[in-house]
mmCIF file of C-alpha atoms and ligand atoms in Angstrom:
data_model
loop_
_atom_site.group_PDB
_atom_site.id
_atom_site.type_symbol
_atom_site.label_atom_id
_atom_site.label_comp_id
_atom_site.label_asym_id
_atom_site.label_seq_id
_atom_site.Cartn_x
_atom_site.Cartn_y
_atom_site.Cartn_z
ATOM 1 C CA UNK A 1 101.440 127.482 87.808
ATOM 2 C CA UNK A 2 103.035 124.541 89.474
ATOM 3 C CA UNK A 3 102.367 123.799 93.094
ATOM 4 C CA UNK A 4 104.391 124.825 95.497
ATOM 5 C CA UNK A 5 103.706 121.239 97.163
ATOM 6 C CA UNK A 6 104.585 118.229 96.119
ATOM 7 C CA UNK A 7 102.383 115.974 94.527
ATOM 8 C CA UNK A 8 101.942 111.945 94.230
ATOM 9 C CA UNK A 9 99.432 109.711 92.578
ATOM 10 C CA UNK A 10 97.808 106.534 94.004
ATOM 11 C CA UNK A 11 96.241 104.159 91.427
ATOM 12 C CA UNK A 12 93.577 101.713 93.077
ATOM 13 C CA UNK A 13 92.873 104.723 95.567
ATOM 14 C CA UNK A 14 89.029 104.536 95.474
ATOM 15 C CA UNK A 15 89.327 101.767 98.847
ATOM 16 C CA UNK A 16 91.461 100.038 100.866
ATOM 17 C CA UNK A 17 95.292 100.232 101.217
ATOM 18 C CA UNK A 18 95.423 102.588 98.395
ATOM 19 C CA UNK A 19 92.980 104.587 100.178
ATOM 20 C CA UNK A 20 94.613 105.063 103.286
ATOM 21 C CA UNK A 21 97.881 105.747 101.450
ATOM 22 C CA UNK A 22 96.164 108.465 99.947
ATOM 23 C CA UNK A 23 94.838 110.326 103.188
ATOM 24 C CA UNK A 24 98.151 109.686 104.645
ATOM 25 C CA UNK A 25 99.840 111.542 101.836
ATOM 26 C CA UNK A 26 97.677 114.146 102.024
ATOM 27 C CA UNK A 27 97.963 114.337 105.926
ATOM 28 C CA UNK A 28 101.940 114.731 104.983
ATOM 29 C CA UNK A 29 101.543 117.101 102.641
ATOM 30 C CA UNK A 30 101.317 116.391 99.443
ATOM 31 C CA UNK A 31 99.101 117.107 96.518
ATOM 32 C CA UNK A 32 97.547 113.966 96.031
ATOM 33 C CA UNK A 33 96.181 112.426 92.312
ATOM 34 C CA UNK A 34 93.767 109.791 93.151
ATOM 35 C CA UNK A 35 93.313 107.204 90.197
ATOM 36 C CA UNK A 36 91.139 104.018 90.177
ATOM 37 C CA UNK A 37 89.408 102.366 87.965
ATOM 38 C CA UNK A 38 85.693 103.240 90.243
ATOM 39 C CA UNK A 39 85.404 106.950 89.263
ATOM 40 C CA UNK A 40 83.145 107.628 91.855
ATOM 41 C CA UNK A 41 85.101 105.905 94.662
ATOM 42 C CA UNK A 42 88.019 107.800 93.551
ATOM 43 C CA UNK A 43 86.181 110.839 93.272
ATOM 44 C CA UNK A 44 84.648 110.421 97.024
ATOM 45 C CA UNK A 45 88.734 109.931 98.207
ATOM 46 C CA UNK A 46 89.508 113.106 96.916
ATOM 47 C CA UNK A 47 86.408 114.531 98.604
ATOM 48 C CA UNK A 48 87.456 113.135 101.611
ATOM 49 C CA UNK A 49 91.186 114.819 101.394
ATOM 50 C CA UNK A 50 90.012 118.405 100.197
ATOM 51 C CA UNK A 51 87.384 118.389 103.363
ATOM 52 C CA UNK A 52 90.825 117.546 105.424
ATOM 53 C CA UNK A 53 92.514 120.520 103.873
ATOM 54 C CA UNK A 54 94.794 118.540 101.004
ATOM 55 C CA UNK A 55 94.288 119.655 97.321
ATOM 56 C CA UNK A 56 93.579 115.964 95.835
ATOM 57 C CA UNK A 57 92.014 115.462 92.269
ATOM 58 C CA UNK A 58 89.980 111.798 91.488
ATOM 59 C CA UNK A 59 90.836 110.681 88.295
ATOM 60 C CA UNK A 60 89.347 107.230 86.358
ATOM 61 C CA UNK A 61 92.374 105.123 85.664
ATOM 62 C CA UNK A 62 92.212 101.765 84.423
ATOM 63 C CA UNK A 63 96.297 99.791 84.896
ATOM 64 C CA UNK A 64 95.430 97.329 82.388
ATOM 65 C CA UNK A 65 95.455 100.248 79.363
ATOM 66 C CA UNK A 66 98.238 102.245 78.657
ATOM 67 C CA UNK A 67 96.213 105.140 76.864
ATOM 68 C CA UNK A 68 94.087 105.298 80.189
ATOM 69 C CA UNK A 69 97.332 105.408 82.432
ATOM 70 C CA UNK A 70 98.800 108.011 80.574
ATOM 71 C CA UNK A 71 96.006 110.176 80.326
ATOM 72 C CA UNK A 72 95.405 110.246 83.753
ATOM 73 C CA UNK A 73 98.753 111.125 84.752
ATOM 74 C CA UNK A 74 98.511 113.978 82.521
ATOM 75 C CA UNK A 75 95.564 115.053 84.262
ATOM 76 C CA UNK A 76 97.031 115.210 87.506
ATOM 77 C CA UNK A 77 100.190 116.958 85.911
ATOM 78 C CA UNK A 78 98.213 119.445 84.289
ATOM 79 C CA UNK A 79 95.810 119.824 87.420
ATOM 80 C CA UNK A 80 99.397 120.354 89.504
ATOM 81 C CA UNK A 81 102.857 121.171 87.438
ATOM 82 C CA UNK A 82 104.698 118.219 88.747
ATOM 83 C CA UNK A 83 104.984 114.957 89.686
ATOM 84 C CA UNK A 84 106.897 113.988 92.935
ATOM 85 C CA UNK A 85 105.904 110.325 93.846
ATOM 86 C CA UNK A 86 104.603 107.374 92.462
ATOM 87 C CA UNK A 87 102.076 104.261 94.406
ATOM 88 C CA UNK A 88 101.455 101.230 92.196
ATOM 89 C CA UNK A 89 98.492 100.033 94.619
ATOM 90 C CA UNK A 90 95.868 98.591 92.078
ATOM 91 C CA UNK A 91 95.775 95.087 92.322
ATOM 92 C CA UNK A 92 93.223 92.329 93.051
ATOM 93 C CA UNK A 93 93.346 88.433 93.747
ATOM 94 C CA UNK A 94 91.637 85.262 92.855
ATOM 95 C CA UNK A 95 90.265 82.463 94.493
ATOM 96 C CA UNK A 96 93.201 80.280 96.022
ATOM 97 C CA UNK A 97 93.198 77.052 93.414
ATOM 98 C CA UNK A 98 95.663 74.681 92.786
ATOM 99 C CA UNK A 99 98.128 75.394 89.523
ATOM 100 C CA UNK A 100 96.291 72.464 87.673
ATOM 101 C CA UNK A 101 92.965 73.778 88.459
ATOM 102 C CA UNK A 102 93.976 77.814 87.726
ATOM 103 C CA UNK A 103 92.227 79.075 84.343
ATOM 104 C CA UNK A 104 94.265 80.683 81.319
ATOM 105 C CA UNK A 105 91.193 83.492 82.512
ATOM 106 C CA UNK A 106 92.146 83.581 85.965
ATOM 107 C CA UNK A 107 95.766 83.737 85.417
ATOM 108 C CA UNK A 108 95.474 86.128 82.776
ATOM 109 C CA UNK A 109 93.592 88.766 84.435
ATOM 110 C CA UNK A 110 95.809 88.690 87.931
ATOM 111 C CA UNK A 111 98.598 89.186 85.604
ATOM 112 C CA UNK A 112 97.384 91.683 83.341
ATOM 113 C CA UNK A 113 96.543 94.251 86.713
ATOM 114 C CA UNK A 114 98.636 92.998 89.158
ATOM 115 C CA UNK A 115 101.981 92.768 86.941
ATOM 116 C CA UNK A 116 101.389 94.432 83.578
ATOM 117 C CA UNK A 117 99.537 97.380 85.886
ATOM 118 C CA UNK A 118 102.430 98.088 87.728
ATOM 119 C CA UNK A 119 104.555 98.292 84.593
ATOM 120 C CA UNK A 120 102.317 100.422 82.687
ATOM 121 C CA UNK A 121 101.823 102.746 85.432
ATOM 122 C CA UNK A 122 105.851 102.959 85.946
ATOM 123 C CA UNK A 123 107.097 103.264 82.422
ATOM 124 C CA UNK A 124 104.476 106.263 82.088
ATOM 125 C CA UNK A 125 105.428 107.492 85.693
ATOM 126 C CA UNK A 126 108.955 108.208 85.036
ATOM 127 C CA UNK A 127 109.213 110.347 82.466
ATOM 128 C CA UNK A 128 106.975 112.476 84.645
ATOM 129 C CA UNK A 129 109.145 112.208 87.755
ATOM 130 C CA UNK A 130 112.483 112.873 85.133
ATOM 131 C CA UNK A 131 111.035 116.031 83.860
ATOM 132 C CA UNK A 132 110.084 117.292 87.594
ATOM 133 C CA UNK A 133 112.691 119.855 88.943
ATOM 134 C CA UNK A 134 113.653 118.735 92.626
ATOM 135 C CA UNK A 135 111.517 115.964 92.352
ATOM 136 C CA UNK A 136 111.233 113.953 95.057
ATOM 137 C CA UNK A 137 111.682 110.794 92.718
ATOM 138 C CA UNK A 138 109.814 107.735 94.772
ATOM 139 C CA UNK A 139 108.101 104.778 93.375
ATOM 140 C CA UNK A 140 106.847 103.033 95.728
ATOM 141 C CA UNK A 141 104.863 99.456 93.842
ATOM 142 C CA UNK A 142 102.471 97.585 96.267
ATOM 143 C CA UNK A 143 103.617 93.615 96.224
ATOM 144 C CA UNK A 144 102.899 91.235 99.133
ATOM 145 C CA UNK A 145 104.403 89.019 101.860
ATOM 146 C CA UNK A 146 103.593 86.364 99.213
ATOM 147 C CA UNK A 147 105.856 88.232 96.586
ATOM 148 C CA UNK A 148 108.439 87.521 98.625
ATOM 149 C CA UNK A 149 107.752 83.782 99.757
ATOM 150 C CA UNK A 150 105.537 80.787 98.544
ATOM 151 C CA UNK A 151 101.965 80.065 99.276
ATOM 152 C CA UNK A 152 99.664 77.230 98.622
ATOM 153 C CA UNK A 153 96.776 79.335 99.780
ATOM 154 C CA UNK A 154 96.639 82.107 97.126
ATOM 155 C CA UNK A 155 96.409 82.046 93.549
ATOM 156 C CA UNK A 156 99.516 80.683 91.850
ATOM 157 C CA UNK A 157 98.712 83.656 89.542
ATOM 158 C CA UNK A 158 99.070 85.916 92.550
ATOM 159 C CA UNK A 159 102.048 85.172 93.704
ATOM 160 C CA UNK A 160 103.966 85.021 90.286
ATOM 161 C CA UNK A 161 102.939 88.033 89.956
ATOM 162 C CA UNK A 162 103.941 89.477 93.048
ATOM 163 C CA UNK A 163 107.397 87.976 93.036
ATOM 164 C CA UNK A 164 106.795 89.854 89.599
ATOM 165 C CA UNK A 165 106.187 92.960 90.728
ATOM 166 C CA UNK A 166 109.427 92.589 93.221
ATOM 167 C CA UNK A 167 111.808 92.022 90.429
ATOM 168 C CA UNK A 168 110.697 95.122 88.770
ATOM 169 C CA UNK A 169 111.332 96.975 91.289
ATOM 170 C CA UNK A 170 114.526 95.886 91.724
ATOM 171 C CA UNK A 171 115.405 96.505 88.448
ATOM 172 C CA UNK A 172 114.019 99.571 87.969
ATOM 173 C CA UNK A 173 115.604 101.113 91.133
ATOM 174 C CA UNK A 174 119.271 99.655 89.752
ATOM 175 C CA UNK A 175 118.292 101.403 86.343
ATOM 176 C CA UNK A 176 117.195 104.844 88.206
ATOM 177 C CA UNK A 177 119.727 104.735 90.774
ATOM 178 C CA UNK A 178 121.783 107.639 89.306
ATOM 179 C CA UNK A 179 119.013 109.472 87.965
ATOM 180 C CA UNK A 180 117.075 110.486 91.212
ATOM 181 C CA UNK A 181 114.361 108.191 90.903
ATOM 182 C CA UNK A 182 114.322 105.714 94.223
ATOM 183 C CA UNK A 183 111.778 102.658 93.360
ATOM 184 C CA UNK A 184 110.815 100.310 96.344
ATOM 185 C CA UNK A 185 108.033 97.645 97.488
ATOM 186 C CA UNK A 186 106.105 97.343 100.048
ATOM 187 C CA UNK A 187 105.257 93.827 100.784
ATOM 188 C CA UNK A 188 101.630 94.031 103.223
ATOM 189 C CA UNK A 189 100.504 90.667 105.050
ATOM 190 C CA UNK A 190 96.798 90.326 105.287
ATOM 191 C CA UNK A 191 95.460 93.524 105.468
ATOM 192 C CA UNK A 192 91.943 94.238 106.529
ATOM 193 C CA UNK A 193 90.485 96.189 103.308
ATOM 194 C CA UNK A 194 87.006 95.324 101.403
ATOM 195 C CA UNK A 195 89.036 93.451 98.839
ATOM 196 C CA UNK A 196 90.023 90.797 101.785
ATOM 197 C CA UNK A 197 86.317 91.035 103.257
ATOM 198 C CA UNK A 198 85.324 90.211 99.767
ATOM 199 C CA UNK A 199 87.314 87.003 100.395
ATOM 200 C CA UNK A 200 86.154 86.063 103.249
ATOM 201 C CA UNK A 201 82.454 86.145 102.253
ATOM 202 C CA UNK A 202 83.205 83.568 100.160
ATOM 203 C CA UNK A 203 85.315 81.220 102.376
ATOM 204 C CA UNK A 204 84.504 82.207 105.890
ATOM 205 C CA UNK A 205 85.726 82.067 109.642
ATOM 206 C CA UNK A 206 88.096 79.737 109.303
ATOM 207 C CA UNK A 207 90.182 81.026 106.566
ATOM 208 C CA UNK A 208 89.873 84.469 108.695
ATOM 209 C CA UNK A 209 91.625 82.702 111.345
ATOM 210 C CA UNK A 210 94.139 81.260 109.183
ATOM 211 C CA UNK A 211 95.021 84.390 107.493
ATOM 212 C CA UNK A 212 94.911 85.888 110.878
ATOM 213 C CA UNK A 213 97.838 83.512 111.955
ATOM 214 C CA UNK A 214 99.849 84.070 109.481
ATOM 215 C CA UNK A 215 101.057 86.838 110.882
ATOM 216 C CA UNK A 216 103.391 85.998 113.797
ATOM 217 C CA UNK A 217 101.622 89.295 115.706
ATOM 218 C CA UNK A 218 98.584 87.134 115.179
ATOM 219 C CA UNK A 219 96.420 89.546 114.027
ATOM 220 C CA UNK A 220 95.384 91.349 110.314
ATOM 221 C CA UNK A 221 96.827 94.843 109.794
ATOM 222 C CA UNK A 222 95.208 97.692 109.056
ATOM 223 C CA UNK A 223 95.855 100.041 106.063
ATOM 224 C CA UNK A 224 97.261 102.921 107.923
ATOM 225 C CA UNK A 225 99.902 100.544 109.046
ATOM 226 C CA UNK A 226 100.794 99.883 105.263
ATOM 227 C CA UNK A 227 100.430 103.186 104.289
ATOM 228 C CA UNK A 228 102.898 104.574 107.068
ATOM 229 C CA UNK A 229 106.040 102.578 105.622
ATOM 230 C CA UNK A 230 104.824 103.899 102.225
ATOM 231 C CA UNK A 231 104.369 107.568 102.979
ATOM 232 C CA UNK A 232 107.953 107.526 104.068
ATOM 233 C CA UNK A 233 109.307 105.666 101.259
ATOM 234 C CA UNK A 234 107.462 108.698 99.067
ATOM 235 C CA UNK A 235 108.973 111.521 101.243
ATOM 236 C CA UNK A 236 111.792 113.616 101.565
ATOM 237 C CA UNK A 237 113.717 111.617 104.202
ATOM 238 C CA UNK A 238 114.020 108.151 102.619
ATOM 239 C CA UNK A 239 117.023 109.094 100.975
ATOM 240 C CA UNK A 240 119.194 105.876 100.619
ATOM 241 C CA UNK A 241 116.626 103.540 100.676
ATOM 242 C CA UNK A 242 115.689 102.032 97.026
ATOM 243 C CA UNK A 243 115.624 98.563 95.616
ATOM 244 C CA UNK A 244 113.874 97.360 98.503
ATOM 245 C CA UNK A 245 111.192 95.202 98.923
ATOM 246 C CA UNK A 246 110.161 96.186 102.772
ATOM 247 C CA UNK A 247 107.471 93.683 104.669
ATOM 248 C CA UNK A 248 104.685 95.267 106.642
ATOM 249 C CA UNK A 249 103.354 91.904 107.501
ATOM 250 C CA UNK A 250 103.433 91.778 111.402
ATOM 251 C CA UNK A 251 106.093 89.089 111.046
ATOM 252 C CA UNK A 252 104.361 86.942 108.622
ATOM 253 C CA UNK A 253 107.640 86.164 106.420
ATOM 254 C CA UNK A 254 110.257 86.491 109.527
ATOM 255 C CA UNK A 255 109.396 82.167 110.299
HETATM 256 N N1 NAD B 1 94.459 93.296 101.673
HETATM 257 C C1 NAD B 1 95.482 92.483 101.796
HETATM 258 O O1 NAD B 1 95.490 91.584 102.659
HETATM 259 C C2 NAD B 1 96.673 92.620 100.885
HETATM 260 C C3 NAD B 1 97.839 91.898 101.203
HETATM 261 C C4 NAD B 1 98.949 92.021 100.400
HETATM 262 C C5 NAD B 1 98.920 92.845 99.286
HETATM 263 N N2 NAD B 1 97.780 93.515 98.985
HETATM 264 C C6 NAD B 1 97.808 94.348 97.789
HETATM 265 O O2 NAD B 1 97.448 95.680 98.133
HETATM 266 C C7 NAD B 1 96.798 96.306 97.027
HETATM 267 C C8 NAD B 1 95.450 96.852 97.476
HETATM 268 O O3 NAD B 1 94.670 95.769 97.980
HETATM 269 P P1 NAD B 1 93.319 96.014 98.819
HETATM 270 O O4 NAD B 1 93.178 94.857 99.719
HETATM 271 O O5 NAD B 1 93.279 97.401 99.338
HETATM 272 O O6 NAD B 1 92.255 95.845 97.638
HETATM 273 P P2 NAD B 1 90.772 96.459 97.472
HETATM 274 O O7 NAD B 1 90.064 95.507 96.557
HETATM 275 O O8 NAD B 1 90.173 96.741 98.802
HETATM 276 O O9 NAD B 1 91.050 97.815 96.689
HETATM 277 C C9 NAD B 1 91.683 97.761 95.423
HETATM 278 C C10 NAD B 1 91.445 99.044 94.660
HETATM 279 O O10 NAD B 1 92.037 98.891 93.364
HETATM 280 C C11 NAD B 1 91.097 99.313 92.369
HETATM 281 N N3 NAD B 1 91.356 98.608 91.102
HETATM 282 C C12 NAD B 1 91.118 97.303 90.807
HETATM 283 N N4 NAD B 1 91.448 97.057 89.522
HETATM 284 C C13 NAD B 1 91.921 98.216 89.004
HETATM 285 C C14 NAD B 1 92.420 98.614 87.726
HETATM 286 N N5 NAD B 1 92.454 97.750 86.697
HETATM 287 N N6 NAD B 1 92.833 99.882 87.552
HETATM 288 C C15 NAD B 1 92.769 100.790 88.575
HETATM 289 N N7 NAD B 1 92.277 100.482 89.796
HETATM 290 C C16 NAD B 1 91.857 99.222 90.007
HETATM 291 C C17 NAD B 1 89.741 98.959 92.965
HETATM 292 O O11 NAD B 1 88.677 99.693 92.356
HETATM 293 C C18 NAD B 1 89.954 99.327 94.441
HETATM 294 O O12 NAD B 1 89.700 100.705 94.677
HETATM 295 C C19 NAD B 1 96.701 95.235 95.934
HETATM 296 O O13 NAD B 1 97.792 95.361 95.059
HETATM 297 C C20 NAD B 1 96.804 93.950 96.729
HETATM 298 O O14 NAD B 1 97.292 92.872 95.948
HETATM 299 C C21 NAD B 1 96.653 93.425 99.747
#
């Protein structure tokens, strides 16, 4: 029996920003499929949402394998009927080198989750999303301020493949345009999440204060504020809004 809600999956839901885009989904209403690659963590969101009164299902996903992306989003399709909307949230970073010093390693694993993750999880996504009647038809992929600008403080490999991840949406949304499927970014400045604490352990209070001012607000955002722009993108009301890439960066790329 489908449900009479509808329903949205969140890879890299276990913490952070997809975390918080996941309660706020199921604070909106929808039926939420929680996939990361930490079973548990993604497990203990779900928990989290069904005590609030969602219906959420934790599911072990893994972006880098296309057998583990699609069987998860058959999970949450058999576990609910449908599919509505789509977050591409997994991601991670690497230590900030310069391009001479980055590693084949290093550059191949940011690319391989950050960029090849968010096309896997798409091209599996939409057939979903096609075959949904009244779907809502949102994809909403998880990019950065620096996908939209340069930076000699991240990774090269980071933001290649967040500029990346921008172009695909782009493209995607021109390709779905006329088929109801709507396919946007959301481009977060530094966000405080346990991926950036994880950072900061390593480099300390300075770089804190640096990230810090990179926003012109002069302060680090918090998830909810990133998963606000997305939980409209993934709702009913965004209607005209697709091939965007929208910052949520407290004014980071506006200098
Ligand atoms: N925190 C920031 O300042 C910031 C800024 C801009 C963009 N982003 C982007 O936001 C997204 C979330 O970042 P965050 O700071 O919340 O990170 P985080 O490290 O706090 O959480 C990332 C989540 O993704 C999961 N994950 C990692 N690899 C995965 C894989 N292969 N398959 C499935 N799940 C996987 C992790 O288990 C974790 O639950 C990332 O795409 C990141 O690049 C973060």
């Amino acid at each position: 029996m489908p449900s009479s809600k509808p329903v949205a999956v969140v890879t890299g839901a276990a913490h952070g920003i997809g975390r918080a885009i996941a309660l706020s989904l199921g604070r909106s209403g929808f039926s939420v499929g929680v996939l990361d690659l930490d079973e548990n963590g993604a497990g203990a969101t779900a928990a989290e949402l069904c005590r609030a009164g969602a219906d959420a299902v934790g599911v072990h996903c893994d972006v880098r394998s296309a057998a583990s992306v699609r069987s998860a989003l058959d999970a949450v399709r058999s576990a609910y009927g449908r599919l509505d909307s789509a977050v591409n949230n997994a991601g991670l970073g690497t230590k900030a080198v310069d391009l001479a010093d980055l590693t084949e390693q290093d550059w191949d694993l940011v690319l391989d989750v950050d960029l090849r993750g968010v096309y896997l999880s798409m091209k599996y996504e939409l057939p979903h999303l096609l075959e949904t009647p009244d779907a809502i038809g949102s994809i909403v992929n998880i990019a950065s301020a620096v996908g939209l600008t340069g930076s000699a403080d991240n990774s090269p490999a980071y933001v290649a493949a967040k500029h990346g991840v921008v172009g695909l949406t782009k493209s995607a949304a021109l390709q779905y345009a006329t088929r109801g499927i709507r396919v946007n970014a959301v481009c977060p400045g530094v966000i405080d999440t346990p991926g950036l604490q994880r950072r900061l352990v390593r480099t300390g209070p300075e770089d804190a204060r640096q990230l810090q001012n990179k926003q012109a607000m002069e302060r680090m955002g918090d998830p909810g504020e990133v998963a606000a722009a997305v939980t409209w993108l993934c709702g009913r009301t965004a209607t005209f809004v697709t091939g965007t890439a929208i910052p949520v960066d407290g004014g980071w790329t506006a200098r």
